[in-house]
Amino acid sequence: MSAIGIAAATPLPAAEAPGEWPMFGHDHTNRNFSDLAGIDRSNVARLRPAWMFQTGVTGYFQAQPVMVDGTLYLSTTQNNVAALDARTGRVLWTYTHKARTEKIFGPPSNRGVAVSGGLVFQATMDGRVIALDAKTGKVAWDHEAVRPEEGETETASGLAQQLGGKPVQGSSRLGFKMPPLVAGGLVIVGVSGAGYGLHVEDEAGGLDGGSVVGIEGGYGRRGWLAAYDAGTGQERWRWYVTKEDGWEGAFSEKTGDGIPLHRDIPAEKAAAPANRQAWRVGGGSLWMTPAFDPDLGLIYVGTGNPAPQNFGLSRPGDNLYTMSLVALDVKTGHLRWYYQQVPHDEWGYDVAAPPFLIDHKGADGPVKAVASASKTGWIYVHDRATGKLLARSAPLIAQKNLFEPPSTTGTVVSPGPLGAVSWPPTAFDAASGLAYAQVRHGAATYTVKTVPAGPDRPEIRYTETGEARAEPSFSTLTAVDLGKGGSIAWSVKSASRLSGGTLATAGGLVFSGEEDGHLDAHDAASGQVLWRFQCGAGISGPAITYSLDGRQYVAVAAGGSSFTKGSGFGTGDALVVFSLPE
C-alpha cells in the first residue's frame, strides 16, 4: 500500500467531534449527511485532488472510509485495513488479512470498518469479526463467527457441471460484507451468502451479462445477525432471519401496502406439509449496516431474499422474516417488529439499502420514523416504535409486471434484481426533507428451467434471471421529498450507471459516483451537475466528507466492481481525496 500526497490519532471519542465522519452513514441515523458547508454551490467547481492512496488490491472497492480525530481508516476488498493521516494520506499503519479459506460468497468485497473505544472493527469475507488497535493496527481479538457447519454447501464448479457447463461465479458460503455497527458496547454484524444466488456468466461477464440462479433444493443457508462484546469478541446474542415456528406466515395474497402478489396460494398450501423444514436453509442475507435509535434501544436492519432465490415451489408461504425491515432490541436481539416488503419473494427484491432515521410529519405532529428505500421502487416510512407504515413515496421508476411470477416462457418484470435501489446508501437532509437515491431503471426476464434427471440425481428445476435486453436500462439520481408525502422533487439521468450511494452536505450539494469513474457534485435543490472528476476506475462505494484545521475534504474509493467490469469499465485501487485549493 502506498500514499501519493501533495500523527497517529486517538480513536473515536464518546461524542463526535466537529468535522469527523466517525462511522458508516456518518452517525447512528444512517443519513449520510454532513453539516459541513465549506464546499458549497459557489465554489465546488474549484474542487481538486488533495492526495491519493493506493491500496495495492485492485477491484471491487466498495468501502466507505471512516475519519476519527485526524485519522482516516479504510478497508479493502481482501479485508486489509489502512490507517492514514487524513490531511496528507501518510500511512500510519496497515493490517494485512490472512483469510482462513478462499471459498467465499460471490465476488470479494468489503464495505467498511467501524471505530470505537480505541479499536477498529471489521467483519471479513471468511466469516471472522476482528478488532485492531486503532493506534498500531495490531490484532486485539479475532473471533471466528461463521462455524464450519455454516460454511459452503455447493461449489460453483459443481453447479456448473449440473447446468451443462455454464460458467458460474461464487459459492453459497456465509461471510460478511457490511460495515459493523457499534452500539451499547456491542459490535453488530450480519452474514451474506445465505440466499444462494450464484451468478451464471456469459461472455460479457457480470450479472448483466449472465444471470442469477435459484436452484430447487437445500442449497441455501440460514441468515443471521449477531452482536459481539466490543472488548472481548464473545458473542452476546444472535437473531436468525428465518422463523423456525410458522415461517409460512399468513400466505399473504397482497403486500402490506396492498399490491397483488399473483401467488397460487392453494398450490403452496398443498406443498407446505412436505416442506416444513424449508426454514432451515431459508436464506435471508443481511447486506448493510443497521440504523440505531438509542432512546428506544432499537436497531433497524433490512433482510435479504429467501432460498432458493427466485424459485418458490419448495418454500411455500411468506418465508418470514426474509425481505423485511425489522426492529431488534439492541441488548438482546429480540424481534420487536417487522414489515415484510415482499412475502414469498421470487424476484430478488432484498431489503438491501441501509435504513435511515427521520422525523415524519404526522397529522398530530412529528413522528419518530425509519425510512427504507426499496428495490421495488418506493421509499417506505415506518413508525420507529411500532413498525406501522406511515407513508410510501411516489414510484421512483416505471414498474412493469410487478410481482408476476417467473415462467417457462420467461416473464419480463421491472425492476429487476439490481433495483430500483440496492445496497448503496440513500442520503437524507432533515432540513429540506429530501432523500437522494441512486435509482436503477431496467427490467429482467425470469425463466423457469429444468435440467433432466441423470443417473445419480433427480431432475433439477431452477429460475434463471437475465437482463431483459429490449427494455430501457439507465440510472437516475432522484430527490424524494419525504416532507411532502414522498413526491419526486427532481430526477436527473446519469451518463453511466450510478453506484456506491450518495452523500449530501449543508453546502447544498449531493455527491454521487458513476460506474465509468466519475464522481459528480449535484446542486441539492435542482439536481444540476456542478462538478465532475474522473477518478480512473468505477465508483462503487459511498463518499464521505470531513474537516481538519478549517479545511473540508471529500473522499471516495475508486475501484469498480463486477458490474463495472462487465460493462467495460476498468477496476482500480485508489482512495481519492479532494479539497479546495489553499
Coordinates of C-alpha atoms in Angstrom, one line a residue, residues 24-538:
F24 CA -20.7 4.2 8.4
G25 CA -23.6 6.5 7.4
H26 CA -21.9 9.4 9.4
D27 CA -23.9 8.6 12.6
H28 CA -26.4 6.2 14.0
T29 CA -29.2 7.8 11.9
N30 CA -27.5 6.4 8.7
R31 CA -28.4 9.6 6.9
N32 CA -25.1 10.1 5.0
F33 CA -25.4 13.8 5.6
S34 CA -22.8 16.3 6.9
D35 CA -23.3 19.8 8.4
L36 CA -20.1 20.9 6.7
A37 CA -20.6 23.8 4.3
G38 CA -17.1 25.0 3.4
I39 CA -17.5 23.4 0.0
D40 CA -20.8 24.7 -1.5
R41 CA -22.6 25.5 -4.7
S42 CA -20.5 28.7 -5.2
N43 CA -17.0 27.0 -5.1
V44 CA -17.4 23.3 -5.8
A45 CA -16.3 23.8 -9.3
R46 CA -12.8 24.6 -7.9
L47 CA -12.6 21.2 -6.1
R48 CA -9.3 19.4 -6.8
P49 CA -7.5 16.2 -5.7
A50 CA -5.5 16.8 -2.5
W51 CA -4.0 13.4 -2.2
M52 CA -4.4 9.8 -3.2
F53 CA -3.8 6.4 -1.5
Q54 CA -3.4 3.2 -3.5
T55 CA -4.2 0.0 -1.6
G56 CA -2.4 -2.4 -3.9
V57 CA -5.6 -4.5 -4.1
T58 CA -7.4 -4.0 -7.4
G59 CA -11.1 -4.1 -8.0
Y60 CA -14.4 -4.4 -6.0
F61 CA -13.5 -1.4 -3.9
Q62 CA -16.8 -0.7 -2.1
A63 CA -15.7 0.6 1.3
Q64 CA -16.8 3.9 2.9
P65 CA -13.9 5.4 4.8
V66 CA -14.2 6.5 8.5
M67 CA -12.4 9.6 9.8
V68 CA -11.8 10.0 13.5
D69 CA -9.5 12.6 15.2
G70 CA -7.4 13.2 12.2
T71 CA -7.0 9.5 11.1
L72 CA -8.8 8.0 8.2
Y73 CA -9.5 4.3 8.4
L74 CA -10.1 2.3 5.2
S75 CA -10.6 -1.4 4.3
T76 CA -10.0 -3.2 1.0
T77 CA -11.8 -5.9 -0.8
Q78 CA -9.4 -8.5 0.7
N79 CA -10.1 -7.2 4.2
N80 CA -6.8 -5.4 4.5
V81 CA -7.0 -2.2 6.6
A82 CA -5.0 1.0 6.5
A83 CA -4.8 4.0 8.9
L84 CA -3.9 7.2 7.1
D85 CA -3.2 10.8 8.1
A86 CA -6.4 12.4 6.9
R87 CA -4.6 15.6 6.0
T88 CA -1.9 14.2 3.8
G89 CA -2.5 10.5 3.2
R90 CA 0.6 9.5 5.1
V91 CA 0.4 5.8 6.0
L92 CA 0.3 5.3 9.8
W93 CA -0.1 1.6 9.8
T94 CA -1.5 -1.2 7.7
Y95 CA -3.1 -4.6 8.5
T96 CA -2.8 -7.5 6.0
H97 CA -5.6 -10.0 6.4
K98 CA -4.8 -13.7 6.0
A99 CA -8.0 -15.5 5.1
R100 CA -8.6 -19.0 6.5
T101 CA -10.4 -20.1 3.4
E102 CA -10.5 -18.9 -0.2
K103 CA -14.1 -20.1 -0.5
I104 CA -16.3 -17.0 -0.1
F105 CA -19.8 -15.9 -1.2
G106 CA -19.8 -14.2 -4.6
P107 CA -17.3 -11.6 -5.8
P108 CA -14.9 -10.5 -3.0
S109 CA -15.9 -7.2 -1.4
N110 CA -15.9 -5.3 1.9
R111 CA -17.9 -2.2 2.6
G112 CA -16.1 -0.6 5.6
V113 CA -14.9 -0.7 9.2
A114 CA -16.2 0.7 12.5
V115 CA -14.1 2.6 15.0
S116 CA -14.9 2.9 18.7
G117 CA -13.2 2.7 22.1
G118 CA -9.6 2.6 20.7
L119 CA -10.4 -0.3 18.4
V120 CA -11.1 -0.7 14.7
F121 CA -13.7 -3.4 13.9
Q122 CA -14.0 -5.4 10.7
A123 CA -16.2 -8.3 9.6
T124 CA -14.5 -10.4 7.0
M125 CA -15.4 -12.4 3.9
D126 CA -14.1 -15.6 5.5
G127 CA -16.5 -15.2 8.4
R128 CA -14.5 -13.5 11.2
V129 CA -15.0 -10.5 13.3
I130 CA -11.7 -8.8 14.1
A131 CA -10.7 -5.9 16.4
L132 CA -7.5 -4.0 15.7
D133 CA -5.7 -1.5 17.9
A134 CA -6.6 1.9 16.4
K135 CA -3.1 3.3 17.2
T136 CA -1.0 0.4 15.9
G137 CA -3.1 -1.9 13.8
K138 CA -2.2 -4.9 15.9
V139 CA -4.9 -7.5 16.4
A140 CA -6.7 -7.1 19.7
W141 CA -9.0 -10.1 19.2
D142 CA -10.1 -12.3 16.3
H143 CA -13.4 -14.3 16.6
E144 CA -14.4 -17.0 14.1
A145 CA -18.1 -16.1 13.8
V146 CA -19.1 -18.4 10.9
R147 CA -18.7 -22.0 12.2
P148 CA -17.6 -24.8 9.8
E149 CA -21.2 -26.3 9.7
E150 CA -22.4 -22.9 8.3
G151 CA -19.9 -22.9 5.6
E152 CA -20.1 -23.8 1.9
T153 CA -22.9 -26.1 0.7
E154 CA -22.4 -26.0 -3.0
T155 CA -19.5 -25.2 -5.2
A156 CA -19.6 -23.1 -8.3
S157 CA -17.8 -25.8 -10.3
G158 CA -20.2 -28.5 -9.1
L159 CA -23.2 -26.4 -10.1
A160 CA -21.7 -25.6 -13.5
Q161 CA -21.5 -29.3 -14.2
Q162 CA -25.1 -29.8 -13.3
L163 CA -26.2 -26.8 -15.5
G164 CA -24.4 -28.1 -18.6
G165 CA -21.0 -26.5 -18.2
K166 CA -22.1 -22.8 -18.0
P167 CA -19.5 -20.7 -16.2
V168 CA -20.7 -20.0 -12.6
Q169 CA -19.4 -17.3 -10.2
G170 CA -19.4 -17.5 -6.4
S171 CA -20.4 -20.1 -3.8
S172 CA -23.0 -20.4 -1.1
R173 CA -20.6 -20.0 1.9
L174 CA -21.6 -17.5 4.6
G175 CA -19.4 -14.4 5.2
F176 CA -19.6 -10.7 5.9
K177 CA -19.7 -7.7 3.6
M178 CA -21.4 -5.0 5.8
P179 CA -19.6 -2.4 7.9
P180 CA -20.3 -3.3 11.6
L181 CA -22.5 -1.2 13.8
V182 CA -21.0 -0.4 17.3
A183 CA -23.8 0.3 19.8
G184 CA -24.1 -0.2 23.6
G185 CA -20.7 -1.9 23.8
L186 CA -21.6 -4.4 21.1
V187 CA -20.3 -4.9 17.6
I188 CA -23.3 -5.9 15.5
V189 CA -22.9 -7.5 12.0
G190 CA -24.9 -9.9 9.8
V191 CA -24.0 -12.5 7.3
S192 CA -24.4 -12.5 3.5
G193 CA -24.4 -15.6 1.3
A194 CA -27.5 -17.2 2.9
G195 CA -29.8 -16.7 0.0
Y196 CA -27.9 -18.8 -2.5
G197 CA -27.6 -16.6 -5.5
L198 CA -24.8 -17.9 -7.7
H199 CA -24.2 -16.0 -11.0
V200 CA -24.1 -17.7 -14.3
E201 CA -21.9 -15.7 -16.6
D202 CA -21.7 -15.3 -20.4
E203 CA -19.0 -13.7 -22.5
A204 CA -20.0 -10.2 -21.3
G205 CA -19.2 -11.1 -17.7
G206 CA -21.0 -10.0 -14.5
L207 CA -24.7 -10.1 -13.6
D208 CA -25.9 -8.1 -16.5
G209 CA -24.3 -10.4 -19.0
G210 CA -25.5 -13.6 -17.3
S211 CA -28.0 -14.4 -14.6
V212 CA -28.8 -15.1 -11.0
V213 CA -29.8 -18.7 -10.5
G214 CA -32.2 -20.1 -7.9
I215 CA -31.9 -23.9 -7.5
E216 CA -34.6 -26.1 -6.1
G217 CA -33.4 -27.9 -3.0
G218 CA -31.5 -27.4 0.2
Y219 CA -28.6 -25.3 -1.1
G220 CA -29.3 -22.2 1.0
R221 CA -28.2 -21.3 4.5
R222 CA -30.0 -19.6 7.4
G223 CA -29.1 -15.9 7.6
W224 CA -28.4 -14.3 11.0
L225 CA -27.4 -11.0 12.7
A226 CA -25.2 -11.3 15.8
A227 CA -23.7 -9.0 18.5
Y228 CA -20.2 -9.4 19.9
D229 CA -18.7 -7.9 23.0
A230 CA -16.6 -5.0 21.8
G231 CA -13.9 -5.7 24.4
T232 CA -13.5 -9.4 24.0
G233 CA -15.2 -10.5 20.8
Q234 CA -17.5 -13.0 22.6
E235 CA -20.9 -13.5 21.1
R236 CA -23.7 -11.9 23.2
W237 CA -26.8 -12.7 21.1
R238 CA -27.8 -14.0 17.7
W239 CA -31.0 -13.4 15.7
Y240 CA -31.9 -15.7 12.9
V241 CA -33.8 -14.3 9.9
T242 CA -35.8 -17.4 9.1
K243 CA -38.6 -18.1 11.6
E244 CA -38.4 -21.6 13.0
D245 CA -42.1 -21.8 14.0
G246 CA -44.5 -20.5 11.4
W247 CA -42.2 -19.2 8.7
E248 CA -45.0 -19.8 6.2
G249 CA -46.9 -16.8 7.8
A250 CA -50.4 -16.0 6.6
F251 CA -49.9 -16.9 2.9
S252 CA -50.5 -13.3 2.0
E253 CA -52.2 -12.5 -1.3
K254 CA -51.0 -8.9 -1.2
T255 CA -48.1 -6.9 0.1
G256 CA -48.5 -4.9 3.2
D257 CA -49.2 -1.8 1.1
G258 CA -51.9 -3.6 -1.0
I259 CA -50.1 -4.7 -4.2
P260 CA -51.3 -8.2 -5.5
L261 CA -48.7 -10.9 -5.5
H262 CA -50.2 -13.2 -8.1
R263 CA -49.5 -16.3 -6.0
D264 CA -51.0 -19.7 -6.3
I265 CA -52.0 -20.0 -2.7
P266 CA -53.8 -23.4 -2.9
A267 CA -50.7 -25.0 -4.5
E268 CA -48.4 -23.5 -1.9
K269 CA -50.6 -24.8 1.0
A270 CA -50.7 -28.2 -0.6
A271 CA -46.9 -28.3 -0.8
A272 CA -46.4 -27.0 2.7
P273 CA -46.6 -30.3 4.6
A274 CA -43.7 -31.7 2.6
N275 CA -41.6 -28.6 3.1
R276 CA -42.0 -27.8 6.8
Q277 CA -38.2 -27.8 7.3
A278 CA -37.5 -25.3 4.5
W279 CA -36.7 -22.6 7.0
R280 CA -33.5 -24.4 7.9
V281 CA -32.0 -23.4 4.6
G282 CA -34.3 -20.5 4.0
G283 CA -31.8 -17.7 3.3
G284 CA -32.1 -14.1 4.4
S285 CA -28.8 -12.4 3.9
L286 CA -28.1 -9.1 5.7
W287 CA -26.3 -6.7 3.4
M288 CA -25.9 -3.3 5.1
T289 CA -25.3 -1.6 8.5
P290 CA -28.4 -1.1 10.7
A291 CA -29.6 2.3 11.9
F292 CA -29.8 2.7 15.7
D293 CA -32.2 4.7 18.0
P294 CA -30.6 4.8 21.4
D295 CA -33.7 6.3 23.1
L296 CA -35.8 3.3 22.0
G297 CA -32.9 0.8 22.3
L298 CA -33.8 -0.5 18.8
I299 CA -31.7 -1.3 15.7
Y300 CA -33.3 -1.4 12.2
V301 CA -32.0 -3.6 9.5
G302 CA -33.1 -5.0 6.2
T303 CA -33.2 -8.7 5.3
G304 CA -32.5 -10.5 2.1
N305 CA -34.2 -13.0 -0.2
P306 CA -35.3 -16.4 0.8
A307 CA -33.6 -19.5 -0.6
P308 CA -33.8 -20.9 -3.2
Q309 CA -33.5 -17.5 -4.8
N310 CA -36.3 -16.7 -7.3
F311 CA -37.7 -20.2 -7.1
G312 CA -40.6 -20.6 -4.6
L313 CA -42.0 -24.1 -5.2
S314 CA -40.0 -25.7 -2.4
R315 CA -40.5 -22.9 0.1
P316 CA -44.3 -22.4 0.4
G317 CA -45.6 -19.5 2.5
D318 CA -44.5 -15.9 3.2
N319 CA -41.0 -17.0 4.2
L320 CA -40.7 -14.9 7.4
Y321 CA -38.7 -12.8 8.1
T322 CA -36.9 -12.6 4.7
M323 CA -37.5 -9.4 2.6
S324 CA -38.3 -7.4 5.6
L325 CA -37.4 -4.3 7.6
V326 CA -37.0 -5.5 11.2
A327 CA -36.5 -3.8 14.5
L328 CA -34.5 -5.6 17.2
D329 CA -33.7 -4.9 20.8
V330 CA -30.1 -3.8 20.8
K331 CA -29.3 -5.5 24.2
T332 CA -30.9 -8.9 23.5
G333 CA -31.6 -9.2 19.7
H334 CA -35.2 -9.9 20.4
L335 CA -37.6 -9.1 17.5
R336 CA -39.7 -6.0 18.3
W337 CA -41.5 -5.7 15.0
Y338 CA -41.1 -6.5 11.3
Y339 CA -42.6 -5.3 8.0
Q340 CA -42.3 -7.7 5.1
Q341 CA -42.0 -5.7 1.9
V342 CA -42.3 -8.8 -0.4
P343 CA -43.9 -12.0 1.0
H344 CA -42.7 -15.2 -0.8
D345 CA -40.2 -13.2 -3.0
E346 CA -39.3 -14.7 -6.4
W347 CA -37.6 -11.6 -7.9
G348 CA -34.6 -10.8 -5.7
Y349 CA -36.0 -7.7 -4.0
D350 CA -33.8 -7.8 -0.9
V351 CA -34.3 -5.0 1.6
A352 CA -30.7 -4.2 1.0
A353 CA -30.3 -0.4 1.4
P354 CA -29.4 0.9 4.8
P355 CA -32.4 2.2 6.7
F356 CA -32.2 5.8 7.8
L357 CA -34.0 7.7 10.7
I358 CA -36.2 10.7 10.0
D359 CA -38.9 12.7 11.7
H360 CA -42.1 12.2 9.8
K361 CA -44.8 14.9 9.6
G362 CA -47.9 13.2 11.0
A363 CA -51.4 14.6 11.4
D364 CA -50.8 15.1 15.1
G365 CA -47.2 16.4 14.9
P366 CA -43.8 14.8 14.2
V367 CA -43.4 11.1 14.5
K368 CA -40.0 9.4 15.0
A369 CA -39.7 7.2 11.9
V370 CA -37.4 5.0 10.0
A371 CA -37.3 5.0 6.2
S372 CA -36.3 2.2 3.8
A373 CA -35.5 2.7 0.1
S374 CA -36.5 -0.4 -1.8
K375 CA -35.6 -2.5 -4.8
T376 CA -39.3 -2.5 -5.7
G377 CA -39.2 1.2 -6.4
W378 CA -40.6 3.0 -3.4
I379 CA -39.3 4.5 -0.1
Y380 CA -41.3 3.3 2.8
V381 CA -41.7 5.2 6.1
H382 CA -42.5 3.4 9.4
D383 CA -43.1 4.4 13.0
R384 CA -39.8 3.5 14.7
A385 CA -41.5 2.1 17.8
T386 CA -44.3 0.0 16.3
G387 CA -43.4 -0.6 12.6
K388 CA -46.7 0.9 11.4
L389 CA -46.5 2.0 7.8
L390 CA -46.8 5.8 7.8
A391 CA -46.2 6.6 4.2
R392 CA -45.0 5.4 0.9
S393 CA -43.3 7.6 -1.7
A394 CA -44.2 8.0 -5.3
P395 CA -42.7 5.3 -7.5
L396 CA -39.0 6.0 -8.3
I397 CA -39.2 4.0 -11.6
A398 CA -41.7 2.8 -14.2
Q399 CA -42.7 -0.6 -12.8
K400 CA -43.8 -3.3 -15.2
N401 CA -45.5 -6.7 -14.4
L402 CA -44.5 -6.2 -10.7
F403 CA -44.8 -9.5 -8.8
E404 CA -45.7 -11.5 -11.9
P405 CA -44.2 -15.0 -11.2
P406 CA -41.4 -16.5 -13.2
S407 CA -42.5 -18.8 -16.1
T408 CA -41.1 -21.3 -18.5
T409 CA -41.6 -18.8 -21.4
G410 CA -39.9 -16.0 -19.4
T411 CA -41.6 -13.2 -17.5
V412 CA -40.3 -9.7 -18.0
V413 CA -40.5 -7.7 -14.8
S414 CA -39.4 -4.2 -13.9
P415 CA -37.4 -3.6 -11.7
G416 CA -35.0 -6.5 -11.9
P417 CA -32.9 -7.8 -9.0
L418 CA -30.4 -4.9 -9.1
G419 CA -33.0 -2.4 -8.0
A420 CA -34.6 0.3 -8.2
V421 CA -32.5 1.0 -5.0
S422 CA -30.0 -1.7 -4.0
W423 CA -27.4 -1.7 -1.1
P424 CA -25.8 1.7 -1.7
P425 CA -27.0 4.2 0.9
T426 CA -29.5 7.0 0.4
A427 CA -28.6 10.4 1.8
F428 CA -31.2 12.4 3.7
D429 CA -31.2 16.1 4.5
A430 CA -33.5 16.7 7.5
A431 CA -33.7 20.5 6.9
S432 CA -35.1 20.1 3.4
G433 CA -36.8 16.8 3.9
L434 CA -35.2 15.5 0.7
A435 CA -33.8 12.0 0.3
Y436 CA -31.3 11.5 -2.5
A437 CA -31.3 8.0 -4.1
Q438 CA -29.3 6.4 -6.9
V439 CA -32.1 4.6 -8.9
R440 CA -31.5 1.9 -11.5
H441 CA -34.1 1.7 -14.2
G442 CA -34.4 -1.6 -16.0
A443 CA -36.1 -5.0 -16.3
A444 CA -35.2 -8.7 -16.0
T445 CA -36.5 -11.8 -17.6
Y446 CA -37.3 -14.6 -15.1
T447 CA -37.3 -18.0 -16.7
V448 CA -38.1 -21.4 -15.0
K449 CA -35.8 -24.1 -16.5
T450 CA -35.2 -27.8 -16.0
V451 CA -32.1 -30.0 -16.0
P452 CA -33.3 -33.5 -16.8
A453 CA -32.6 -36.3 -14.3
G454 CA -29.3 -38.0 -14.5
P455 CA -28.1 -41.5 -13.4
D456 CA -27.2 -40.3 -9.9
R457 CA -29.5 -37.3 -9.4
P458 CA -33.2 -36.3 -9.8
E459 CA -34.5 -33.6 -12.2
I460 CA -33.3 -30.1 -11.2
R461 CA -35.6 -27.1 -11.6
Y462 CA -34.3 -23.5 -11.3
T463 CA -35.1 -19.9 -12.2
E464 CA -32.6 -18.2 -14.4
T465 CA -32.6 -14.4 -14.3
G466 CA -31.3 -12.5 -17.2
E467 CA -31.3 -8.9 -18.5
A468 CA -34.4 -8.0 -20.5
R469 CA -32.5 -6.6 -23.4
A470 CA -35.4 -5.0 -25.2
E471 CA -36.2 -2.8 -22.2
P472 CA -34.5 0.5 -21.4
S473 CA -31.7 0.5 -18.9
F474 CA -30.3 3.6 -17.3
S475 CA -29.8 5.3 -13.9
T476 CA -31.1 8.5 -12.3
L477 CA -30.2 10.5 -9.3
T478 CA -33.6 11.1 -7.8
A479 CA -34.6 13.5 -5.0
V480 CA -37.7 12.4 -3.0
D481 CA -39.4 14.9 -0.8
L482 CA -40.3 12.9 2.3
G483 CA -41.5 16.1 3.9
K484 CA -44.2 16.4 1.3
G485 CA -45.7 13.0 1.0
G486 CA -42.9 11.4 -0.9
S487 CA -43.3 13.3 -4.1
I488 CA -40.4 13.4 -6.6
A489 CA -38.7 16.7 -6.3
W490 CA -36.4 16.1 -9.3
S491 CA -34.7 13.3 -11.2
V492 CA -31.6 13.6 -13.3
K493 CA -30.4 10.9 -15.8
S494 CA -26.7 10.0 -15.5
A495 CA -24.2 9.4 -18.3
S496 CA -23.4 5.9 -17.0
R497 CA -24.9 3.7 -14.3
L498 CA -24.8 5.1 -10.8
S499 CA -23.2 3.1 -8.0
G500 CA -21.9 3.4 -4.4
G501 CA -24.6 5.7 -2.9
T502 CA -25.0 9.3 -2.1
L503 CA -23.5 12.0 0.2
A504 CA -25.4 15.2 1.0
T505 CA -24.0 18.3 2.7
A506 CA -25.2 21.5 4.3
G507 CA -23.3 23.2 1.4
G508 CA -26.3 22.4 -0.8
L509 CA -24.5 19.5 -2.6
V510 CA -25.1 15.9 -3.3
F511 CA -22.1 13.7 -4.3
S512 CA -22.8 10.6 -6.4
G513 CA -20.5 8.2 -8.1
E514 CA -20.8 6.6 -11.6
E515 CA -19.5 3.2 -12.8
D516 CA -17.4 4.9 -15.5
G517 CA -15.2 6.5 -12.8
H518 CA -16.8 10.0 -12.5
L519 CA -17.6 11.5 -9.1
D520 CA -20.3 14.1 -9.6
A521 CA -21.4 17.0 -7.4
H522 CA -25.1 18.0 -7.9
D523 CA -27.0 21.0 -6.7
A524 CA -29.2 19.6 -4.0
A525 CA -32.1 21.8 -4.9
S526 CA -32.2 21.1 -8.6
G527 CA -30.0 18.2 -9.5
Q528 CA -27.8 20.2 -11.8
V529 CA -24.3 18.8 -12.1
L530 CA -21.9 21.5 -10.8
W531 CA -18.6 19.5 -10.9
R532 CA -17.3 16.2 -12.2
F533 CA -14.0 14.4 -11.8
Q534 CA -12.7 11.2 -13.5
C535 CA -11.2 9.0 -10.7
G536 CA -9.8 6.4 -13.0
A537 CA -12.0 3.5 -12.0
G538 CA -15.6 2.9 -11.3

